Short mmCIF file of C-alpha atoms in Angstrom, two decimals:
data_model
loop_
_atom_site.label_atom_id
_atom_site.label_comp_id
_atom_site.label_asym_id
_atom_site.label_seq_id
_atom_site.Cartn_x
_atom_site.Cartn_y
_atom_site.Cartn_z
CA MET A 126 183.02 66.25 0.74
CA ALA A 127 181.49 64.10 3.48
CA PRO A 128 178.37 62.12 2.50
CA ALA A 129 175.02 63.51 3.65
CA GLN A 130 173.84 62.04 6.94
CA ALA A 131 170.87 59.69 6.62
CA LEU A 132 167.62 61.05 8.03
CA VAL A 133 166.06 58.97 10.81
CA VAL A 134 162.33 58.29 10.68
CA ASP A 135 160.39 58.77 13.92
CA GLU A 136 158.57 55.42 13.81
CA LEU A 137 156.39 56.28 16.80
CA LYS A 138 155.14 59.42 15.06
CA VAL A 139 154.19 57.39 11.96
CA LYS A 140 152.33 54.83 14.08
CA LYS A 141 150.47 57.56 15.96
CA ALA A 142 149.45 59.21 12.69
CA VAL A 143 148.04 55.91 11.41
CA GLN A 144 146.17 55.19 14.64
CA ALA A 145 144.65 58.68 14.80
CA GLY A 146 144.10 59.23 11.07
CA ILE A 147 146.40 62.27 11.18
CA PRO A 148 148.14 63.27 7.93
CA LEU A 149 151.91 62.74 7.70
CA THR A 150 153.65 65.49 5.74
CA ILE A 151 157.16 65.66 4.29
CA THR A 152 158.21 68.94 2.68
CA THR A 153 161.34 69.47 0.59
CA TYR A 154 162.54 72.15 -1.81
CA THR A 155 165.18 70.28 -3.79
CA LEU A 156 164.30 66.57 -3.28
CA PRO A 157 167.86 65.34 -2.59
CA HIS A 158 168.60 61.61 -2.51
CA GLU A 159 168.50 61.43 1.32
CA ILE A 160 164.95 62.83 1.28
CA GLU A 161 163.94 60.20 -1.29
CA MET A 162 165.34 57.48 1.00
CA TYR A 163 163.55 59.05 3.98
CA ILE A 164 160.24 59.07 2.06
CA GLU A 165 160.71 55.39 1.21
CA GLN A 166 161.24 54.54 4.91
CA VAL A 167 158.14 56.50 5.95
CA ILE A 168 156.00 54.75 3.30
CA THR A 169 157.38 51.36 4.42
CA ILE A 170 156.47 51.95 8.08
CA PHE A 171 153.12 53.51 7.17
CA LEU A 172 152.06 50.54 5.00
CA LYS A 173 153.24 48.05 7.62
CA GLN A 174 150.91 49.70 10.16
CA VAL A 175 147.92 49.09 7.88
CA ASP A 176 148.97 45.53 6.85
CA GLN A 177 149.67 46.62 3.27
CA ASP A 178 153.40 45.82 2.99
CA LYS A 179 152.77 44.30 -0.43
CA LEU A 180 152.04 47.76 -1.87
CA LYS A 181 155.40 49.20 -0.83
CA ASP A 182 157.42 48.90 -4.08
CA TYR A 183 154.52 50.10 -6.22
CA LEU A 184 153.67 53.07 -4.02
CA VAL A 185 157.30 54.12 -3.55
CA TYR A 186 157.74 54.21 -7.33
CA CYS A 187 154.55 56.24 -7.80
CA VAL A 188 155.51 58.79 -5.13
CA GLN A 189 159.06 59.15 -6.47
CA GLU A 190 157.76 59.65 -10.00
CA LEU A 191 155.23 62.28 -8.89
CA ALA A 192 157.77 64.04 -6.65
CA GLY A 193 160.25 64.09 -9.55
CA ASN A 194 157.60 65.63 -11.81
CA ALA A 195 156.79 68.25 -9.14
CA LYS A 196 160.49 69.09 -8.84
CA LYS A 197 160.74 69.45 -12.63
CA ALA A 198 157.64 71.72 -12.65
CA ASN A 199 159.22 73.96 -10.00
CA THR A 200 162.50 74.08 -11.94
CA LYS A 201 160.54 75.04 -15.06
CA ARG A 202 158.98 77.96 -13.13
CA VAL A 203 162.29 79.47 -12.04
CA TYR A 204 163.86 78.85 -15.47
CA PHE A 205 161.07 80.72 -17.22
CA MET A 206 161.25 83.53 -14.63
CA GLU A 207 165.01 83.82 -15.17
CA ARG A 208 164.53 84.15 -18.90
CA GLY A 209 161.61 86.56 -18.57
CA LEU A 210 159.24 84.17 -20.32
CA ASP A 211 155.51 83.71 -19.65
CA LEU A 212 154.49 80.07 -19.16
CA SER A 213 150.93 80.78 -20.22
CA ASN A 214 152.03 82.41 -23.49
CA LYS A 215 152.12 79.87 -26.34
CA GLU A 216 155.16 81.35 -28.09
CA ASP A 217 157.09 81.89 -24.85
CA TYR A 218 156.31 78.33 -23.77
CA LYS A 219 157.62 76.93 -27.05
CA ALA A 220 160.80 79.03 -26.86
CA GLY A 221 161.46 78.16 -23.23
CA MET A 222 160.88 74.41 -23.60
CA ALA A 223 163.27 74.27 -26.59
CA THR A 224 166.23 74.94 -24.28
CA PHE A 225 164.83 74.07 -20.81
CA LYS A 226 166.20 70.54 -20.50
CA GLU A 227 169.71 71.26 -21.75
CA ASP A 228 170.12 74.52 -19.78
CA THR A 229 168.82 73.20 -16.47
CA LEU A 230 170.65 69.86 -16.56
CA SER A 231 173.97 71.61 -17.18
CA ASN A 232 173.43 73.92 -14.20
CA ILE A 233 170.93 72.04 -12.02
CA ALA A 234 172.45 73.09 -8.65
CA TYR A 235 171.84 76.75 -9.52
CA TYR A 236 168.20 76.20 -10.48
CA LEU A 237 167.50 74.02 -7.42
CA HIS A 238 168.98 76.73 -5.19
CA LEU A 239 166.81 79.27 -6.99
CA GLN A 240 163.58 77.33 -6.44
CA LYS A 241 164.43 76.92 -2.76
CA THR A 242 165.05 80.69 -2.51
CA LYS A 243 161.67 81.30 -4.18
CA GLY A 244 159.99 78.95 -1.64
CA LEU A 245 158.82 76.45 -4.26
CA TYR A 246 158.20 73.24 -2.34
CA ILE A 247 157.38 69.60 -3.00
CA LYS A 248 155.11 68.21 -0.30
CA LEU A 249 154.13 64.57 0.30
CA ILE A 250 151.01 63.92 2.39
CA LEU A 251 150.10 60.41 3.62
CA GLN A 252 146.90 59.73 5.54
CA ILE A 253 144.48 56.90 6.31
CA LYS A 254 140.83 57.80 6.94
CA SER A 255 137.79 55.48 7.01
CA ASN A 256 139.88 52.56 5.69
CA VAL A 257 141.16 54.57 2.71
CA ILE A 258 144.79 55.63 2.16
CA TYR A 259 145.22 59.08 0.66
CA VAL A 260 148.54 59.95 -0.98
CA GLU A 261 149.17 63.44 -2.30
CA VAL A 262 152.22 65.04 -3.89
CA ARG A 263 151.80 68.81 -4.03
CA ASN A 264 153.95 71.60 -5.40
CA ASN A 265 153.15 75.30 -5.13
CA ALA A 266 153.77 76.03 -8.79
CA ALA A 267 150.18 76.16 -10.04
CA ALA A 268 149.85 74.43 -13.40
CA THR A 269 148.62 76.56 -16.28
CA LYS A 270 145.49 75.55 -18.14
CA THR A 271 147.60 74.39 -21.10
CA GLU A 272 149.83 72.29 -18.83
CA LEU A 273 146.82 70.61 -17.20
CA ILE A 274 145.39 69.76 -20.64
CA ARG A 275 148.75 68.23 -21.63
CA ILE A 276 148.97 66.27 -18.35
CA HIS A 277 145.44 64.85 -18.67
CA ASP A 278 146.08 64.00 -22.33
CA LYS A 279 149.23 62.07 -21.33
CA LEU A 280 147.28 60.40 -18.53
CA ALA A 281 144.53 59.29 -20.93
CA ARG A 282 147.12 57.89 -23.34
CA SER A 283 149.00 56.06 -20.59
CA ARG A 284 145.80 54.33 -19.45
CA GLN A 285 145.44 52.54 -22.79
CA TYR A 286 148.44 50.25 -22.16
CA ASN A 287 148.01 46.93 -20.38
CA ASN A 288 151.67 46.03 -19.87
CA LEU A 289 155.15 47.52 -20.08
CA GLU A 290 156.09 45.74 -23.32
CA GLU A 291 153.07 47.19 -25.09
CA ALA A 292 153.87 50.64 -23.72
CA LEU A 293 157.57 50.51 -24.66
CA SER A 294 156.85 49.53 -28.24
CA GLN A 295 154.68 52.63 -28.72
CA VAL A 296 155.91 55.30 -26.33
CA LEU A 297 159.54 55.20 -27.47
CA ASP A 298 158.49 55.61 -31.11
CA ASP A 299 155.89 58.30 -30.50
CA SER A 300 157.18 61.77 -29.61
CA GLU A 301 153.62 62.86 -28.85
CA GLY A 302 152.82 59.86 -26.65
CA ALA A 303 152.58 59.66 -22.89
CA GLY A 304 155.82 60.03 -20.92
CA LEU A 305 157.26 56.64 -19.99
CA GLY A 306 157.35 57.52 -16.28
CA LEU A 307 153.64 58.26 -16.24
CA VAL A 308 152.89 55.06 -18.17
CA ILE A 309 154.80 52.98 -15.61
CA LEU A 310 153.02 54.83 -12.78
CA VAL A 311 149.59 53.95 -14.22
CA LEU A 312 150.70 50.33 -14.69
CA MET A 313 151.85 50.29 -11.04
CA LEU A 314 148.42 51.53 -9.96
CA LYS A 315 146.80 48.72 -11.97
CA LYS A 316 149.12 46.22 -10.24
CA MET A 317 147.80 47.60 -6.92
CA GLY A 318 144.28 46.80 -8.11
CA LEU A 319 143.26 50.43 -8.56
CA ASP A 320 141.08 51.74 -11.35
CA GLU A 321 141.56 55.06 -13.14
CA ASP A 322 139.29 56.94 -10.72
CA CYS A 323 141.84 56.36 -7.95
CA PHE A 324 144.42 58.69 -9.50
CA ASP A 325 144.16 62.27 -10.67
CA ILE A 326 146.16 65.45 -11.13
CA LEU A 327 144.39 68.70 -10.45
CA GLY A 328 145.26 72.36 -10.13
CA THR A 329 144.23 75.06 -7.68
CA GLU A 330 145.15 78.74 -7.68
CA LYS A 331 148.24 78.00 -5.59
CA GLU A 332 149.15 74.35 -6.07
CA THR A 333 149.32 71.41 -8.45
CA ILE A 334 148.11 68.26 -6.67
CA ALA A 335 148.69 64.64 -7.72
CA ARG A 336 146.40 62.40 -5.68
CA ILE A 337 146.24 58.62 -5.27
CA VAL A 338 143.29 57.13 -3.36
CA ILE A 339 143.70 53.53 -2.18
CA PRO A 340 140.60 51.88 -0.67
CA LEU A 341 141.84 49.11 1.62
CA ASP A 342 140.47 45.63 1.88
CA LYS A 343 137.29 45.91 3.93
CA THR A 344 138.21 42.79 5.94
CA ARG A 345 140.52 44.66 8.28
CA ILE A 346 138.09 47.40 9.24
CA GLU A 347 135.29 44.82 9.57
CA ASN A 348 137.50 42.82 11.95
CA LEU A 349 138.12 45.93 14.04
CA ALA A 350 134.38 46.67 14.10
CA VAL A 351 133.55 43.11 15.19
CA LEU A 352 136.14 43.18 17.97
CA SER A 353 135.09 46.66 19.14
CA ALA A 354 131.47 45.52 19.33
CA ALA A 355 132.55 42.40 21.25
CA ILE A 356 134.30 44.52 23.86
CA VAL A 357 131.28 46.77 24.28
CA ASN A 358 128.52 44.15 24.18
CA ASN A 359 129.98 40.86 25.37
CA VAL A 360 132.43 41.74 28.10
CA ASN A 361 130.80 41.81 31.50
CA SER A 362 133.53 43.93 33.06
CA LEU A 363 132.19 47.06 31.40
CA PRO A 364 129.72 48.48 33.91
CA GLN A 365 126.45 50.31 33.41
CA PHE A 366 126.21 54.05 33.94
CA PRO A 367 125.69 54.95 37.65
CA GLU A 368 122.06 54.60 38.78
CA ASN A 369 122.05 57.81 40.83
CA ILE A 370 123.05 59.82 37.77
CA ILE A 371 120.51 58.05 35.55
CA GLN A 372 117.80 59.15 38.00
CA VAL A 373 118.85 62.81 37.79
CA GLN A 374 119.04 62.53 34.00
CA LYS A 375 115.47 61.25 33.93
CA MET A 376 114.33 64.20 36.02
CA ILE A 377 116.06 66.65 33.66
CA GLY A 378 114.32 64.96 30.74
CA ASP A 379 110.94 65.33 32.45
CA PRO A 380 109.27 68.64 31.40
CA LYS A 381 107.25 68.62 34.64
CA ALA A 382 110.33 68.47 36.90
CA GLU A 383 111.17 71.64 38.79
CA MET A 384 114.70 72.96 39.23
CA ALA A 385 114.24 72.80 42.99
CA ASP A 386 113.43 69.07 42.77
CA ILE A 387 116.53 68.45 40.63
CA ALA A 388 118.69 70.41 43.10
CA GLN A 389 117.27 68.37 45.99
CA ARG A 390 117.98 65.08 44.15
CA ILE A 391 121.58 66.14 43.47
CA SER A 392 122.08 67.26 47.07
CA MET A 393 121.32 63.68 48.19
CA ASP A 394 124.68 62.70 46.60
CA PRO A 395 127.46 64.53 48.54
CA ALA A 396 130.19 63.69 46.00
CA LEU A 397 128.12 64.90 43.05
CA THR A 398 127.16 68.04 44.99
CA ALA A 399 130.81 68.81 45.76
CA ASP A 400 131.84 68.30 42.14
CA LEU A 401 129.02 70.48 40.84
CA LEU A 402 129.98 73.34 43.17
CA LYS A 403 133.65 72.93 42.25
CA ILE A 404 132.91 73.19 38.51
CA VAL A 405 130.48 76.08 38.87
CA ASN A 406 133.10 78.00 40.86
CA SER A 407 135.88 77.21 38.36
CA ALA A 408 137.18 79.57 35.68
CA GLN A 409 134.87 77.87 33.17
CA TYR A 410 131.85 79.84 34.48
CA MET A 411 133.73 83.04 35.48
CA LEU A 412 131.28 84.01 38.26
CA LEU A 413 131.74 87.25 40.19
CA LYS A 414 131.15 85.54 43.54
CA LYS A 415 131.55 82.06 44.94
CA VAL A 416 128.44 79.85 44.87
CA ASP A 417 127.86 77.71 47.96
CA SER A 418 124.25 76.58 47.50
CA ILE A 419 123.39 73.67 45.23
CA ALA A 420 120.07 75.32 44.34
CA GLU A 421 121.90 78.47 43.27
CA ALA A 422 124.43 76.35 41.37
CA VAL A 423 121.64 74.64 39.45
CA LYS A 424 120.26 78.06 38.45
CA MET A 425 123.71 79.30 37.42
CA VAL A 426 124.64 76.25 35.35
CA GLY A 427 121.20 75.60 33.86
CA MET A 428 119.71 72.33 32.67
CA ARG A 429 122.21 71.87 29.82
CA GLY A 430 125.20 72.45 32.10
CA ILE A 431 123.94 70.00 34.71
CA LYS A 432 123.21 67.37 32.09
CA ASN A 433 126.75 67.69 30.74
CA LEU A 434 128.23 67.59 34.23
CA LEU A 435 126.41 64.32 34.85
CA TYR A 436 127.92 62.70 31.74
CA SER A 437 131.50 63.68 32.59
CA TYR A 438 131.14 62.97 36.32
CA GLY A 439 129.48 59.59 35.70
CA THR A 440 132.08 58.53 33.14
CA LEU A 441 134.92 59.40 35.50
CA LYS A 442 133.25 57.41 38.29
CA VAL A 443 132.77 54.37 36.02
CA LEU A 444 136.19 54.37 34.35
CA GLY A 445 138.22 55.68 37.28
CA ASP A 446 141.53 57.55 37.40
CA GLU A 447 143.49 55.41 39.82
CA THR A 448 146.46 54.46 37.57
CA THR A 449 149.18 56.72 36.15
CA ASP A 450 148.07 55.92 32.58
CA LYS A 451 144.47 56.87 33.32
CA LYS A 452 145.50 60.06 35.15
CA GLN A 453 147.51 61.13 32.08
CA LEU A 454 144.60 60.35 29.75
CA TRP A 455 142.16 62.33 31.89
CA GLU A 456 144.63 65.23 32.16
CA HIS A 457 144.81 65.35 28.35
CA CYS A 458 141.00 65.22 28.17
CA TYR A 459 140.52 68.09 30.61
CA LYS A 460 143.03 70.22 28.73
CA THR A 461 141.25 69.41 25.46
CA ALA A 462 137.96 70.42 27.10
CA PHE A 463 139.40 73.74 28.29
CA TYR A 464 140.73 74.50 24.80
CA ALA A 465 137.43 73.48 23.16
CA TYR A 466 135.47 75.76 25.50
CA ASN A 467 137.77 78.68 24.74
CA LEU A 468 137.69 78.06 20.99
CA ILE A 469 133.89 78.43 21.06
CA LYS A 470 134.07 81.40 23.42
CA ASN A 471 136.56 83.26 21.20
CA PHE A 472 135.53 82.24 17.69
CA HIS A 473 131.95 80.96 17.54
CA LYS A 474 128.67 82.87 17.51
CA ASP A 475 126.61 80.01 18.97
CA LYS A 476 127.43 80.15 22.68
CA ASN A 477 125.07 77.20 23.26
CA LEU A 478 128.00 75.10 22.09
CA LEU A 479 130.15 76.16 25.07
CA ASP A 480 129.05 73.39 27.43
CA ASP A 481 128.77 70.78 24.66
CA ALA A 482 132.31 71.52 23.43
CA TYR A 483 133.67 71.32 26.97
CA LEU A 484 131.98 67.97 27.53
CA GLY A 485 133.07 66.64 24.12
CA GLY A 486 136.64 67.53 25.03
CA ILE A 487 136.43 65.71 28.36
CA LEU A 488 135.01 62.52 26.85
CA HIS A 489 136.57 62.39 23.37
CA ASP A 490 139.20 59.80 24.38
CA MET A 491 136.98 57.65 26.60
CA GLY A 492 137.67 54.72 24.22
CA LYS A 493 141.35 54.85 25.22
CA ILE A 494 140.40 55.09 28.90
CA ILE A 495 138.12 52.07 28.49
CA PHE A 496 140.99 50.04 27.05
CA ALA A 497 143.24 51.22 29.91
CA ASN A 498 140.50 49.85 32.19
CA VAL A 499 140.75 46.37 30.76
CA HIS A 500 142.13 43.82 33.22
CA PRO A 501 144.63 41.08 32.21
CA GLU A 502 142.01 38.31 32.43
CA LEU A 503 139.78 40.37 30.16
CA LEU A 504 142.58 40.65 27.60
CA GLU A 505 142.79 36.86 27.54
CA LYS A 506 139.03 36.69 26.96
CA ILE A 507 139.34 39.09 24.03
CA LYS A 508 142.21 37.06 22.55
CA GLU A 509 140.09 33.91 22.86
CA PHE A 510 137.29 35.73 21.05
CA CYS A 511 139.77 36.56 18.24
CA THR A 512 140.68 32.88 17.93
CA GLU A 513 137.05 31.75 17.88
CA LYS A 514 136.18 34.26 15.16
CA ASN A 515 139.41 33.57 13.19
CA LEU A 516 140.48 37.18 13.56
CA PRO A 517 144.23 37.74 12.93
CA ALA A 518 146.46 38.67 15.88
CA SER A 519 147.17 42.00 14.19
CA THR A 520 143.53 43.04 14.76
CA PHE A 521 143.95 42.78 18.51
CA GLU A 522 147.31 44.58 18.30
CA ASP A 523 145.66 47.41 16.32
CA LEU A 524 142.98 47.76 18.97
CA ALA A 525 145.47 47.70 21.85
CA ALA A 526 147.53 50.39 20.09
CA GLY A 527 144.54 52.74 20.01
CA MET A 528 143.16 51.99 16.56
CA ASN A 529 139.38 52.37 16.59
CA HIS A 530 139.39 53.95 20.07
CA ALA A 531 137.00 56.63 18.79
CA GLU A 532 134.53 53.96 17.66
CA ILE A 533 134.82 52.05 20.96
CA GLY A 534 134.18 55.25 22.90
CA ALA A 535 131.17 56.06 20.72
CA LEU A 536 129.73 52.55 21.14
CA ILE A 537 130.01 52.83 24.92
CA ALA A 538 128.43 56.30 24.80
CA GLU A 539 125.51 54.82 22.84
CA LYS A 540 125.22 51.99 25.36
CA TRP A 541 125.00 54.58 28.14
CA ASN A 542 122.34 56.56 26.20
CA PHE A 543 124.46 59.66 25.68
CA PRO A 544 122.94 62.23 23.25
CA ASP A 545 123.74 61.85 19.54
CA SER A 546 125.79 65.06 19.44
CA LEU A 547 128.13 63.76 22.15
CA VAL A 548 128.38 60.33 20.51
CA ASN A 549 129.37 62.04 17.25
CA ALA A 550 131.95 64.24 19.00
CA ILE A 551 133.58 61.06 20.32
CA ARG A 552 133.21 59.00 17.11
CA PHE A 553 134.50 61.63 14.66
CA HIS A 554 137.05 63.55 16.71
CA HIS A 555 139.81 62.36 14.34
CA ASP A 556 137.72 62.72 11.17
CA PRO A 557 135.63 65.92 11.38
CA ALA A 558 134.79 65.88 7.67
CA ALA A 559 132.80 62.64 8.19
CA ALA A 560 130.64 64.06 11.02
CA PRO A 561 126.90 64.58 10.42
CA GLU A 562 126.11 68.10 9.23
CA GLN A 563 124.21 69.13 12.39
CA ASP A 564 127.23 68.33 14.59
CA LYS A 565 130.09 69.52 12.36
CA ASP A 566 130.82 72.64 14.44
CA LEU A 567 130.99 70.66 17.67
CA VAL A 568 133.13 67.88 16.18
CA ALA A 569 135.49 70.36 14.48
CA THR A 570 136.00 72.14 17.81
CA VAL A 571 136.81 68.92 19.67
CA TYR A 572 139.09 67.80 16.82
CA LEU A 573 141.00 71.07 16.80
CA SER A 574 141.37 71.32 20.58
CA ASN A 575 142.69 67.74 20.66
CA MET A 576 145.14 68.54 17.84
CA PHE A 577 146.26 71.68 19.68
CA CYS A 578 147.14 69.54 22.73
CA GLU A 579 149.10 67.14 20.51
CA TYR A 580 150.79 70.09 18.76
CA GLU A 581 151.92 71.47 22.11
CA LYS A 582 153.41 68.09 23.01
CA GLY A 583 155.28 68.00 19.69
CA THR A 584 153.51 64.82 18.51
CA VAL A 585 151.98 66.62 15.49
CA THR A 586 153.18 69.55 13.39
CA PHE A 587 151.32 72.56 12.00
CA ASP A 588 151.13 70.85 8.58
CA GLN A 589 149.24 67.93 10.11
CA ILE A 590 146.32 70.06 11.33
CA ASP A 591 143.40 70.07 8.89
CA PRO A 592 143.54 73.48 7.13
CA ALA A 593 139.79 73.33 6.40
CA VAL A 594 139.04 73.18 10.14
CA LEU A 595 141.58 75.89 10.92
CA SER A 596 139.99 78.18 8.34
CA THR A 597 136.56 77.87 10.03
CA PHE A 598 138.17 79.51 13.08
CA GLY A 599 139.96 82.09 10.94
CA LEU A 600 143.36 80.52 11.69
CA THR A 601 145.77 80.33 8.77
CA SER A 602 149.31 80.50 10.15
CA LYS A 603 151.55 78.76 12.63
CA LYS A 604 152.24 82.08 14.34
CA GLN A 605 148.50 82.61 15.02
CA ILE A 606 148.26 79.15 16.60
CA ASP A 607 151.40 79.64 18.70
CA ASN A 608 150.07 82.96 20.06
CA LEU A 609 146.62 81.49 20.73
CA LEU A 610 148.00 78.43 22.53
CA GLU A 611 150.25 80.56 24.69
CA ARG A 612 147.10 82.29 26.02
CA PHE A 613 145.10 79.06 26.32
CA SER A 614 147.92 77.23 28.08
CA GLN A 615 148.40 80.02 30.61
CA GLY A 616 144.64 80.02 31.30
CA PHE A 617 144.59 76.25 31.79
CA ASN A 618 147.57 76.36 34.17
CA ARG A 619 145.93 79.16 36.19
CA GLU A 620 142.74 77.13 36.52
CA ASN A 621 144.67 74.04 37.65
CA GLN A 622 146.42 76.08 40.30
#
């Protein structure tokens, strides 16, 4: 029989997941050797992206041990089902475990095929968020209460050993002791500098989850923060927000200002007037008749709509769209905005979020557009800054690759006095769980619309979309998303035409 063909890792996809804080998922039903090798490659590339190559051997061992345990748990499920035994029954459990190992090892191909037929998976999830690596190995054979007690007992025992020699001398002589694999895993975690709180095994109604949490050295994220702040505060090439727009913003913020005065001020800027009329007459507002008067447009859009238009229009004017790269970034942003608007329109009770979600979608990636705006001489200035501050070259490379683009965009938005809700939509559009409570709905909408655009492009899969965010919109399946995006995409294409 010909050897199995090696699986090739999409290195670009791994890098993108690291830069955007998107989870990487690998799902298998039988955990063959080629999948184990594939997992090792993914972990290697992932750790390299976060400058943690030194953790590779330790983490690979831990993941392989946990995946092997998950595979064994799934095999146990189908074995007990085949024999008509109840895992949660004490007597059945004892009877089944007496023959489990011998029976399954002698006919492992059959039992692996059976667990694949039953849809029992082993799923690895890798993600970096807020300078913390999260590693999960999940299997959808929910552990019984008795099994969880046994697992946590073994875990407690394994934590008492300080080295392998000490563990070997006791574990091999103690039939009731911790399993050697788990002991080595805990020792590996200690070698990585992790305490016992960084590892746990827990059960839900549907899954058993083994989770490793690895807080990274704060130096790297601090370096990124320093460099991001330097770009925003110390580089003269970043302009101020347009004065004409600031003046209109001030009028909107003035409770004494009349709509007619605001309309007159806008009409003094022909380009802004044209853009306002174009947006008001677009599919976003779904008006029954075309609006030609700026005064009527102001009434139709309202104060909130005008304010949001000013932010998006001003940002476009400052950052420009003259290069191919910028045009592509803006095109993605406008599609994200359209999807965000329609998510609120279709799924959310608070229609006040419509305009805010649209604007958040337009501006969520302004940090990337800002970096695309950086001129070659400015890059040299930033590199010089890195040298002066003794920042490693990798910090600049991270920034150029898009790492921290959400923070850069948020810092610029703060510099331009954008409202807090918009700043948060930009800052947390890759990490909605970290958003302030008052802006969670807005941030979740921008996050999901951005992920939908990436999903359509094939750069993320269904498994990589946060299920907690999906559930807030009542979305639980890939089929639902595919049907929804077919409608959204057709609507966006119609509007572009």
